[in-house]
Tab-separated table of C-alpha atoms and ligand atoms in Angstrom:
chain	number	residue	atom	x	y	z
A	1	LEU	CA	105.381	105.764	121.438
A	2	CYS	CA	106.980	104.728	124.848
A	3	SER	CA	105.663	101.249	124.459
A	4	MET	CA	106.961	101.467	120.906
A	5	LYS	CA	110.453	102.280	122.032
A	6	ALA	CA	110.340	99.595	124.730
A	7	MET	CA	109.608	96.910	122.077
A	8	ASP	CA	112.701	95.209	120.774
A	9	PRO	CA	111.617	94.215	117.469
A	10	PHE	CA	114.795	91.818	117.016
A	11	ILE	CA	113.896	89.227	119.558
A	12	GLY	CA	111.397	86.787	120.556
A	13	SER	CA	109.120	85.318	118.128
A	14	THR	CA	109.457	84.431	114.518
A	15	PRO	CA	110.070	86.850	111.895
A	16	ARG	CA	106.303	86.341	110.480
A	17	GLU	CA	104.946	86.837	114.154
A	18	THR	CA	107.540	89.716	114.597
A	19	VAL	CA	105.999	91.483	111.156
A	20	LYS	CA	102.497	90.761	112.607
A	21	GLN	CA	103.235	92.284	115.759
A	22	VAL	CA	104.675	95.352	114.507
A	23	SER	CA	101.813	95.857	111.898
A	24	ASP	CA	99.382	95.512	114.623
A	25	LEU	CA	101.147	97.907	116.791
A	26	LEU	CA	101.515	100.432	113.923
A	27	GLY	CA	97.653	99.802	112.705
A	28	CYS	CA	98.980	99.127	109.279
A	29	SER	CA	99.076	96.278	106.847
A	30	PRO	CA	101.929	93.675	107.501
A	31	THR	CA	103.020	94.346	103.913
A	32	SER	CA	103.008	98.160	104.337
A	33	ALA	CA	106.487	100.065	104.039
A	34	GLU	CA	105.664	101.306	107.361
A	35	VAL	CA	106.861	97.907	108.780
A	36	ALA	CA	110.121	98.295	107.025
A	37	SER	CA	110.519	101.816	108.215
A	38	TYR	CA	109.901	100.783	111.836
A	39	PHE	CA	112.480	97.976	111.555
A	40	ASP	CA	114.935	100.381	110.408
A	41	GLN	CA	114.347	102.834	113.148
A	42	HIS	CA	114.864	100.093	115.719
A	43	ASP	CA	117.849	98.536	114.187
A	44	THR	CA	120.854	99.314	116.508
A	45	LEU	CA	123.435	98.570	113.399
A	46	ARG	CA	121.542	101.061	110.816
A	47	HIS	CA	124.676	103.494	111.261
A	48	LEU	CA	126.951	100.969	109.989
A	49	ARG	CA	125.390	101.469	106.507
A	50	GLU	CA	126.926	105.004	106.622
A	51	LYS	CA	130.553	103.181	106.485
A	52	PHE	CA	129.776	102.289	102.930
A	53	LEU	CA	129.194	103.744	99.511
A	54	VAL	CA	126.017	102.641	98.040
A	55	PRO	CA	125.895	103.339	94.359
A	56	LYS	CA	123.103	105.839	92.815
A	57	ILE	CA	120.793	104.266	90.468
A	58	ALA	CA	121.690	106.651	87.848
A	59	ASP	CA	125.280	105.678	87.637
A	60	LEU	CA	124.228	102.017	87.179
A	61	PRO	CA	124.931	101.065	83.506
A	62	PRO	CA	121.685	99.049	83.066
A	63	SER	CA	119.156	101.806	84.771
A	64	ASP	CA	116.588	103.596	82.969
A	65	PRO	CA	115.834	107.009	84.593
A	66	SER	CA	112.482	107.187	82.918
A	67	LEU	CA	111.117	104.409	85.152
A	68	VAL	CA	112.740	105.376	88.623
A	69	ASP	CA	114.417	108.381	90.439
A	70	GLY	CA	118.002	108.047	89.491
A	71	SER	CA	119.331	110.148	92.329
A	72	LYS	CA	118.021	107.463	94.923
A	73	GLU	CA	120.352	105.077	96.397
A	74	CYS	CA	120.046	101.667	94.241
A	75	ILE	CA	118.727	98.428	95.817
A	76	TYR	CA	121.982	96.668	96.433
A	77	LEU	CA	121.376	92.843	97.154
A	78	VAL	CA	124.479	91.269	95.588
A	79	GLY	CA	127.115	91.528	98.637
A	80	ASN	CA	127.251	87.865	98.114
A	81	SER	CA	129.105	88.640	94.980
A	82	LEU	CA	130.988	91.762	95.545
A	83	GLY	CA	130.583	93.952	98.797
A	84	LEU	CA	129.845	97.659	98.576
A	85	GLN	CA	133.121	99.637	99.123
A	86	PRO	CA	134.094	100.931	102.642
A	87	LYS	CA	134.347	104.531	102.622
A	88	MET	CA	137.689	104.566	104.293
A	89	ALA	CA	139.221	102.298	101.822
A	90	ARG	CA	140.028	105.280	99.511
A	91	LYS	CA	141.576	107.203	102.535
A	92	TYR	CA	143.991	104.224	103.430
A	93	LEU	CA	144.734	103.625	99.860
A	94	GLU	CA	145.895	107.187	99.477
A	95	GLU	CA	147.884	107.224	102.605
A	96	GLU	CA	150.064	104.529	101.225
A	97	LEU	CA	150.201	105.907	97.850
A	98	ASP	CA	151.095	109.176	99.577
A	99	LYS	CA	153.993	107.271	101.475
A	100	TRP	CA	155.124	105.497	98.451
A	101	ALA	CA	155.253	108.767	96.466
A	102	LYS	CA	157.212	110.625	99.439
A	103	THR	CA	159.259	107.900	100.961
A	104	GLY	CA	159.853	105.048	98.243
A	105	VAL	CA	161.264	102.087	99.936
A	106	HIS	CA	161.240	103.540	103.406
A	107	GLY	CA	157.412	102.731	103.260
A	108	HIS	CA	158.291	99.006	103.783
A	109	THR	CA	159.112	99.793	107.492
A	110	GLU	CA	157.720	103.337	108.157
A	111	GLY	CA	154.089	104.777	108.998
A	112	SER	CA	151.017	103.290	110.648
A	113	ARG	CA	150.940	100.550	108.160
A	114	PRO	CA	154.581	99.535	107.570
A	115	TRP	CA	154.496	97.491	104.309
A	116	ALA	CA	156.565	94.460	105.390
A	117	TRP	CA	154.208	93.317	107.970
A	118	ALA	CA	150.740	95.240	106.770
A	119	GLU	CA	148.634	92.139	106.982
A	120	ASN	CA	149.582	91.174	110.308
A	121	ASN	CA	148.007	94.297	111.699
A	122	ILE	CA	144.484	93.226	110.499
A	123	GLU	CA	144.730	89.334	111.142
A	124	GLU	CA	143.177	89.783	114.573
A	125	LEU	CA	140.279	91.721	112.859
A	126	MET	CA	140.033	88.815	110.653
A	127	ALA	CA	140.214	86.164	113.063
A	128	ASN	CA	137.273	87.826	115.083
A	129	VAL	CA	134.879	87.468	111.925
A	130	VAL	CA	135.689	83.847	111.538
A	131	GLY	CA	135.990	82.546	115.139
A	132	ALA	CA	139.549	81.708	115.060
A	133	LYS	CA	142.699	82.590	117.111
A	134	THR	CA	144.845	85.297	115.458
A	135	GLU	CA	147.498	82.499	114.860
A	136	GLU	CA	145.483	80.446	113.120
A	137	VAL	CA	144.821	82.990	110.323
A	138	ALA	CA	146.792	84.368	107.259
A	139	LEU	CA	145.763	86.738	104.831
A	140	MET	CA	147.423	86.041	101.431
A	141	ASN	CA	146.873	85.206	97.807
A	142	GLY	CA	143.705	84.583	96.478
A	143	LEU	CA	141.207	81.997	97.467
A	144	THR	CA	141.716	79.308	94.768
A	145	VAL	CA	145.321	79.545	95.645
A	146	ASN	CA	144.949	78.985	99.238
A	147	LEU	CA	142.855	76.102	98.725
A	148	HIS	CA	145.522	74.503	96.797
A	149	LEU	CA	148.231	75.473	99.261
A	150	LEU	CA	146.149	73.870	101.773
A	151	MET	CA	145.152	70.600	100.049
A	152	LEU	CA	149.069	70.129	99.384
A	153	SER	CA	149.539	69.484	103.073
A	154	PHE	CA	146.049	68.183	104.118
A	155	TYR	CA	145.505	65.728	101.160
A	156	LYS	CA	148.055	62.951	101.298
A	157	PRO	CA	146.130	59.996	99.692
A	158	THR	CA	147.140	56.340	100.169
A	159	ALA	CA	145.813	53.193	98.350
A	160	ALA	CA	142.963	52.832	101.391
A	161	ARG	CA	142.176	56.213	102.051
A	162	HIS	CA	142.406	58.438	98.707
A	163	ARG	CA	138.878	60.173	98.537
A	164	ILE	CA	137.854	63.657	98.867
A	165	LEU	CA	134.186	64.252	99.851
A	166	LEU	CA	132.519	67.368	98.342
A	167	GLU	CA	129.203	68.468	97.060
A	168	ASP	CA	128.437	67.571	93.649
A	169	LYS	CA	127.456	71.148	92.840
A	170	ALA	CA	130.591	72.570	94.315
A	171	PHE	CA	131.645	75.883	92.947
A	172	PRO	CA	133.487	75.341	89.834
A	173	SER	CA	136.813	76.530	91.214
A	174	ASP	CA	136.890	74.181	93.988
A	175	HIS	CA	135.544	71.293	91.942
A	176	TYR	CA	138.567	71.849	89.755
A	177	ALA	CA	141.042	72.493	92.364
A	178	VAL	CA	140.006	69.203	94.027
A	179	GLU	CA	140.105	67.401	90.715
A	180	SER	CA	143.644	68.493	89.897
A	181	GLN	CA	144.932	67.893	93.359
A	182	ILE	CA	143.708	64.176	93.234
A	183	ARG	CA	145.617	63.933	89.728
A	184	LEU	CA	148.736	65.523	91.138
A	185	ARG	CA	148.805	62.643	93.428
A	186	GLY	CA	148.544	60.154	90.601
A	187	PHE	CA	144.999	59.063	91.371
A	188	ASP	CA	141.816	59.067	89.474
A	189	PRO	CA	139.145	61.618	89.929
A	190	LYS	CA	136.413	59.126	88.989
A	191	GLN	CA	137.407	57.075	91.908
A	192	SER	CA	138.435	59.450	94.023
A	193	MET	CA	135.946	62.160	94.201
A	194	LEU	CA	133.137	61.475	96.138
A	195	LEU	CA	130.449	63.875	95.045
A	196	LEU	CA	127.180	64.238	97.385
A	197	SER	CA	123.920	65.104	95.762
A	198	PRO	CA	120.649	66.020	97.294
A	199	ARG	CA	118.126	63.393	97.354
A	200	PRO	CA	115.919	62.990	94.049
A	201	GLY	CA	113.445	65.999	94.075
A	202	GLU	CA	115.366	67.979	96.857
A	203	GLU	CA	117.565	71.054	96.119
A	204	THR	CA	119.827	70.948	99.189
A	205	LEU	CA	121.471	68.515	101.122
A	206	ARG	CA	120.395	66.891	104.375
A	207	THR	CA	122.625	67.049	107.310
A	208	GLU	CA	121.699	63.382	108.186
A	209	ASP	CA	122.643	62.397	104.618
A	210	ILE	CA	126.065	64.309	104.769
A	211	LEU	CA	126.876	62.496	107.868
A	212	ASP	CA	125.688	59.127	106.898
A	213	VAL	CA	127.983	59.182	103.895
A	214	ILE	CA	130.955	60.095	106.330
A	215	GLU	CA	129.987	57.304	108.429
A	216	LYS	CA	129.718	54.662	105.767
A	217	GLU	CA	132.684	55.747	103.506
A	218	GLY	CA	134.821	57.603	106.087
A	219	ASP	CA	137.517	54.839	106.210
A	220	SER	CA	138.368	55.704	102.398
A	221	ILE	CA	137.828	59.644	102.652
A	222	ALA	CA	141.120	61.547	103.284
A	223	VAL	CA	139.595	64.915	103.224
A	224	VAL	CA	135.890	66.209	103.717
A	225	MET	CA	135.935	69.555	101.784
A	226	PHE	CA	132.422	71.491	101.887
A	227	SER	CA	131.571	75.000	101.540
A	228	GLY	CA	130.306	76.766	104.746
A	229	VAL	CA	127.521	78.404	102.775
A	230	GLN	CA	126.469	77.124	99.555
A	231	TYR	CA	126.803	79.685	97.011
A	232	TYR	CA	123.816	78.714	94.819
A	233	THR	CA	121.142	77.458	97.352
A	234	GLY	CA	122.364	79.464	100.306
A	235	GLN	CA	122.241	76.569	102.667
A	236	LEU	CA	124.315	76.881	105.673
A	237	PHE	CA	125.911	73.628	106.595
A	238	ASP	CA	126.335	72.204	110.005
A	239	MET	CA	129.967	72.616	110.019
A	240	ALA	CA	130.395	71.654	113.796
A	241	ALA	CA	128.731	68.270	113.174
A	242	ILE	CA	130.480	67.546	109.694
A	243	THR	CA	133.752	68.534	111.426
A	244	GLU	CA	132.795	66.072	114.223
A	245	ALA	CA	131.751	63.397	112.035
A	246	GLY	CA	134.682	63.428	109.574
A	247	GLN	CA	137.180	63.729	112.286
A	248	ARG	CA	135.860	60.741	114.249
A	249	LYS	CA	136.420	58.653	110.914
A	250	GLY	CA	140.134	59.858	110.682
A	251	CYS	CA	139.358	62.472	107.930
A	252	TYR	CA	140.559	65.920	107.788
A	253	VAL	CA	137.836	68.476	107.315
A	254	GLY	CA	138.196	71.700	105.666
A	255	PHE	CA	135.663	74.323	104.646
A	256	ASP	CA	135.513	76.941	101.936
A	257	CYS	CA	133.940	79.709	103.608
A	258	ALA	CA	133.665	82.069	100.385
A	259	HIS	CA	130.006	82.569	101.227
A	260	ALA	CA	129.994	82.047	105.116
A	261	ALA	CA	132.751	84.439	106.092
A	262	GLY	CA	131.255	87.808	107.299
A	263	ASN	CA	127.556	86.151	106.747
A	264	ALA	CA	127.239	83.562	109.082
A	265	GLU	CA	128.630	83.114	112.872
A	266	LEU	CA	131.646	80.796	112.472
A	267	LYS	CA	133.552	79.275	114.937
A	268	LEU	CA	136.380	77.828	113.296
A	269	HIS	CA	138.637	77.283	116.397
A	270	ASP	CA	135.983	76.060	118.667
A	271	TRP	CA	134.516	73.501	116.272
A	272	GLY	CA	137.909	72.302	115.620
A	273	VAL	CA	137.986	72.598	111.891
A	274	ASP	CA	141.066	71.481	110.614
A	275	PHE	CA	141.604	74.041	107.865
A	276	ALA	CA	139.598	76.822	105.986
A	277	CYS	CA	139.933	79.239	103.109
A	278	TRP	CA	137.872	82.187	102.036
A	279	CYS	CA	137.967	85.266	99.875
A	280	SER	CA	137.500	88.654	101.037
A	281	TYR	CA	135.526	90.492	98.372
A	282	LYS	CA	132.072	89.243	98.870
A	283	TYR	CA	130.377	89.647	102.393
A	284	LEU	CA	134.175	91.078	103.402
A	285	ASN	CA	133.966	93.969	100.904
A	286	SER	CA	137.797	94.210	100.185
A	287	GLY	CA	137.135	95.138	96.337
A	288	ALA	CA	137.157	92.582	93.434
A	289	GLY	CA	140.304	90.224	93.643
A	290	GLY	CA	141.041	91.120	97.343
A	291	ILE	CA	143.355	89.409	99.433
A	292	ALA	CA	142.023	86.135	100.658
A	293	GLY	CA	141.991	84.355	103.924
A	294	ALA	CA	143.482	80.846	105.061
A	295	PHE	CA	142.953	79.175	108.329
A	296	ILE	CA	144.784	76.006	109.931
A	297	HIS	CA	143.716	74.966	113.355
A	298	LYS	CA	146.515	75.529	116.130
A	299	LYS	CA	146.322	71.886	116.995
A	300	HIS	CA	148.411	71.433	113.822
A	301	LYS	CA	150.891	74.144	114.257
A	302	ASP	CA	153.963	71.888	114.572
A	303	THR	CA	152.621	68.705	112.474
A	304	ILE	CA	151.205	70.275	109.331
A	305	LYS	CA	153.850	71.943	107.059
A	306	PRO	CA	153.729	73.784	103.987
A	307	ALA	CA	154.372	71.785	100.707
A	308	LEU	CA	155.932	74.813	98.993
A	309	LEU	CA	158.020	77.485	100.503
A	310	GLY	CA	158.695	81.047	100.122
A	311	TRP	CA	160.666	83.922	102.111
A	312	TRP	CA	157.509	85.076	103.654
A	313	GLY	CA	157.177	81.947	105.579
A	314	HIS	CA	160.330	82.687	107.453
A	315	ASP	CA	160.313	84.281	110.636
A	316	LEU	CA	160.063	87.834	110.675
A	317	LYS	CA	162.942	88.536	113.003
A	318	THR	CA	165.562	86.669	110.745
A	319	ARG	CA	163.945	86.905	107.459
A	320	PHE	CA	165.985	89.649	105.954
A	321	GLN	CA	169.311	88.233	107.079
A	322	MET	CA	169.106	86.292	103.601
A	323	ASP	CA	171.282	83.396	104.862
A	324	ASN	CA	169.166	80.761	103.412
A	325	LYS	CA	168.570	78.987	106.459
A	326	LEU	CA	164.812	78.598	106.964
A	327	HIS	CA	163.211	79.485	110.271
A	328	LEU	CA	159.679	78.361	109.423
A	329	GLN	CA	157.066	79.908	111.257
A	330	SER	CA	154.586	77.725	112.710
A	331	GLY	CA	150.916	76.884	111.701
A	332	VAL	CA	149.404	78.781	108.933
A	333	SER	CA	152.197	81.597	108.886
A	334	GLY	CA	154.627	79.157	107.396
A	335	PHE	CA	152.425	78.990	104.417
A	336	ARG	CA	153.061	82.397	103.232
A	337	LEU	CA	155.032	82.655	100.166
A	338	SER	CA	155.357	86.127	98.892
A	339	ASN	CA	155.436	89.808	100.334
A	340	GLN	CA	152.137	91.212	100.863
A	341	PRO	CA	150.051	93.382	98.553
A	342	ILE	CA	149.679	96.672	100.703
A	343	LEU	CA	147.223	97.864	97.988
A	344	LEU	CA	144.956	94.957	98.713
A	345	VAL	CA	145.495	95.002	102.437
A	346	CYS	CA	143.899	98.693	102.810
A	347	PRO	CA	140.458	98.102	101.575
A	348	LEU	CA	140.352	95.089	103.637
A	349	GLN	CA	141.563	96.855	106.706
A	350	ALA	CA	138.791	99.568	106.037
A	351	SER	CA	136.110	96.724	106.170
A	352	LEU	CA	137.204	94.782	108.931
A	353	GLU	CA	137.244	97.879	111.023
A	354	VAL	CA	133.370	98.251	110.524
A	355	PHE	CA	132.732	94.473	111.280
A	356	ASN	CA	134.766	94.986	114.575
A	357	MET	CA	132.360	97.769	115.618
A	358	THR	CA	130.034	95.349	116.245
A	359	SER	CA	130.146	91.448	116.284
A	360	MET	CA	129.084	88.791	114.010
A	361	GLN	CA	126.624	87.649	116.874
A	362	ALA	CA	124.731	91.091	116.609
A	363	LEU	CA	124.883	91.002	112.552
A	364	ARG	CA	123.386	87.509	112.424
A	365	ARG	CA	120.679	88.689	114.914
A	366	LYS	CA	119.767	91.415	112.418
A	367	SER	CA	120.256	89.170	109.487
A	368	LEU	CA	117.635	86.728	110.899
A	369	LEU	CA	114.963	89.333	110.990
A	370	LEU	CA	116.118	90.830	107.692
A	371	THR	CA	115.986	87.693	105.704
A	372	GLY	CA	113.167	86.306	107.368
A	373	TYR	CA	111.361	89.519	106.345
A	374	LEU	CA	112.143	88.959	102.626
A	375	GLU	CA	111.199	85.627	103.183
A	376	TYR	CA	107.749	86.831	104.684
A	377	LEU	CA	107.153	89.138	101.947
A	378	ILE	CA	107.969	86.408	98.942
A	379	ARG	CA	105.706	83.967	100.311
A	380	HIS	CA	102.920	86.629	100.787
A	381	TYR	CA	102.909	87.561	97.030
A	382	TYR	CA	104.091	84.809	95.321
A	383	THR	CA	102.992	81.496	96.802
A	384	GLU	CA	101.668	79.155	94.290
A	385	ASP	CA	97.917	79.588	93.845
A	386	PRO	CA	95.962	76.517	92.411
A	387	ALA	CA	93.301	79.197	91.594
A	388	LYS	CA	95.681	81.432	89.460
A	389	PRO	CA	97.785	78.914	87.577
A	390	HIS	CA	99.067	81.310	85.342
A	391	LYS	CA	100.371	83.869	87.974
A	392	PRO	CA	104.256	83.477	88.133
A	393	HIS	CA	105.071	81.981	91.401
A	394	ILE	CA	108.386	81.815	93.466
A	395	HIS	CA	109.698	78.775	95.184
A	396	ILE	CA	112.529	79.435	97.508
A	397	ILE	CA	115.214	77.010	97.041
A	398	THR	CA	117.240	78.134	100.326
A	399	PRO	CA	116.258	76.185	103.382
A	400	SER	CA	113.306	77.805	105.341
A	401	ASP	CA	114.852	76.875	108.817
A	402	PRO	CA	117.149	79.879	109.553
A	403	ARG	CA	119.764	77.801	111.128
A	404	GLN	CA	120.443	76.097	107.764
A	405	ARG	CA	121.034	79.439	105.776
A	406	GLY	CA	122.912	82.619	105.807
A	407	CYS	CA	121.532	85.898	104.650
A	408	GLN	CA	120.867	84.922	100.991
A	409	LEU	CA	117.524	83.538	99.594
A	410	SER	CA	117.719	81.863	96.158
A	411	LEU	CA	114.295	82.407	94.309
A	412	SER	CA	113.354	80.044	91.820
A	413	PHE	CA	110.710	81.504	89.282
A	414	SER	CA	107.934	79.330	87.729
A	415	VAL	CA	108.645	81.585	84.650
A	416	PRO	CA	111.999	82.486	82.816
A	417	ILE	CA	113.595	85.525	84.316
A	418	ARG	CA	115.806	87.011	82.083
A	419	LYS	CA	113.402	89.804	81.062
A	420	VAL	CA	112.247	90.028	84.806
A	421	PHE	CA	115.763	90.584	85.674
A	422	GLN	CA	116.345	93.240	83.053
A	423	GLU	CA	113.391	95.139	84.272
A	424	LEU	CA	114.738	94.756	87.863
A	425	GLU	CA	117.982	96.032	86.706
A	426	LYS	CA	116.234	99.211	84.913
A	427	ARG	CA	114.581	99.986	88.273
A	428	GLY	CA	118.064	99.893	90.366
A	429	VAL	CA	118.158	96.710	91.682
A	430	CYS	CA	121.575	94.868	91.931
A	431	CYS	CA	121.233	91.203	92.418
A	432	ASP	CA	122.520	87.903	90.622
A	433	MET	CA	120.858	85.981	87.977
A	434	ARG	CA	121.221	82.312	87.031
A	435	GLU	CA	119.756	81.181	83.839
A	436	PRO	CA	116.955	80.267	83.295
A	437	SER	CA	114.828	81.067	86.468
A	438	VAL	CA	116.760	81.640	89.581
A	439	LEU	CA	117.711	85.028	91.303
A	440	ARG	CA	119.853	85.122	94.230
A	441	ILE	CA	118.978	87.877	96.575
A	442	ALA	CA	121.325	88.824	99.562
A	443	PRO	CA	120.262	91.402	102.296
A	444	VAL	CA	123.557	92.089	104.099
A	445	PRO	CA	123.047	92.823	107.621
A	446	LEU	CA	125.975	95.136	107.597
A	447	TYR	CA	124.623	97.885	105.038
A	448	ASN	CA	121.099	96.624	103.987
A	449	THR	CA	118.103	98.119	105.364
A	450	PHE	CA	114.593	96.557	105.711
A	451	SER	CA	113.397	99.335	103.360
A	452	ASP	CA	115.760	97.857	100.748
A	453	VAL	CA	113.893	94.507	101.105
A	454	HIS	CA	110.588	96.072	100.978
A	455	ARG	CA	111.556	98.252	98.021
A	456	PHE	CA	112.950	95.365	96.210
A	457	VAL	CA	109.717	93.341	96.727
A	458	LYS	CA	107.764	96.217	95.395
A	459	THR	CA	109.860	96.498	92.391
A	460	LEU	CA	109.709	92.904	91.497
A	461	GLY	CA	105.878	93.483	91.255
A	462	SER	CA	106.799	96.139	88.699
A	463	ALA	CA	109.117	93.975	86.983
A	464	LEU	CA	106.892	91.111	86.783
A	465	GLY	CA	104.191	93.117	85.589
A	466	SER	CA	105.955	95.070	82.819
A	467	SER	CA	107.850	92.031	81.417
A	468	SER	CA	105.917	89.410	79.170
A	469	ALA	CA	106.269	86.930	81.949
A	470	GLY	CA	103.162	87.711	83.772
A	471	CYS	CA	100.723	90.233	84.642
A	472	CYS	CA	101.009	90.279	88.383
A	473	LYS	CA	100.708	93.702	90.136
A	474	PHE	CA	102.039	94.466	93.502
B	501	LIG	C1	133.581	83.089	95.117
B	501	LIG	C2	134.188	81.751	95.104
B	501	LIG	C3	135.461	81.356	94.709
B	501	LIG	C4	136.317	82.322	93.720
B	501	LIG	O1	137.565	81.954	93.893
B	501	LIG	P1	138.534	82.660	93.505
B	501	LIG	O2	139.938	82.066	93.376
B	501	LIG	O3	138.409	83.970	94.632
B	501	LIG	O4	138.629	83.506	92.308
B	501	LIG	C5	135.824	80.112	94.763
B	501	LIG	N1	134.918	79.187	95.511
B	501	LIG	C6	133.986	79.656	96.179
B	501	LIG	C7	132.995	78.510	96.910
B	501	LIG	C8	133.381	80.782	95.975
B	501	LIG	O5	132.237	81.322	96.451
């Protein structure tokens, strides 16, 4: 027992070797649930799950109580789409609803969370999560709105430099935003959108190819606009290298960190990223449509100005004098337009406080093993077997290099998976399906356990077994 305690399963070798070591130590198979329990017992972040509400299987609309114990917590692997509710969210919301009920307009300036500057209180917590200085971050609006506001200031095309470089399969909202920004400036998206695709037969972009295009085409590129983590493939881009390459060619470099914030270790300030935006309802658990984030690097604080103005960009000290003489705040703070939605600030505060009980570094460390463990089990059971060509197999789209991914694995099945997905849902798995054959699985280090991963793979075996897709038993 002593030697078990002394052994830190989270450091050293690769996840595959770690699984092997632990199973040797326990004298069980590497695929045994005991390995997952061991990891959970030794997980120094396991108490953070207690800060969230995990839905019970019976409460999930598609669950089938004849197949699983409905009183158990569900297997929630879709924090990349909507994070779980932090337990403190309800308390903070009730505090503000009470304050509103009892004091009305006085709530703007009274209490622990005065509404008039409520978002300012949590921007430091937010900045820590994305590796920024507090004054480089503003919480406001929604993600696509912020992307537009930032582009209005950073995308100033000229005849010689009018292109925006982005991924060919960028998230639709980003694609439309870029397209419409180009049109707004009187340019033609056909000429001005430079869309980067993976090489034929490949599913993710190679860093060298991204850097190559920037090197070759950079002189005509005004803005390089990438995601931090690609929503579909789960690829984590080398943001430092892309930033460096783009800026060397005189481009502005911005990132949509919707799938990176709270997932990957970001250093937006140190990398010198020009601007970034992200939503807060995915890995940041603020609830659907939560207040979004925007980042502008300090180096631009006196030079990059907002194209659109509102009273919330005015210095707080004189904002309410209402003399119509603008004292614009510097940097991203000047981009604020409207007063803040306190009811959206509350749940985000609840979540960011949990993030600040640990660090992205510690979360990332757990994440490497958690996702590596998922990868290990998937490979173990579902590698293509030439001897059994009819057995369903799984190809992992997400890069196998852990430095090129966050927590999500995108699994591509050799069979259509609509039916398999339904069987998973009946058994209490929450994950994301993209027709015809991809499941996106996100074990989130903040609240998912190694046992969640083990239960998922086991349930996948039953789901495949009971759907017409295949006959494979776990
Ligand atoms: C989730 C996501 C969005 C959603 O945009 P909203 O404005 O929050 O609706 C946009 N872009 C990316 C890359 C996303 O992952």
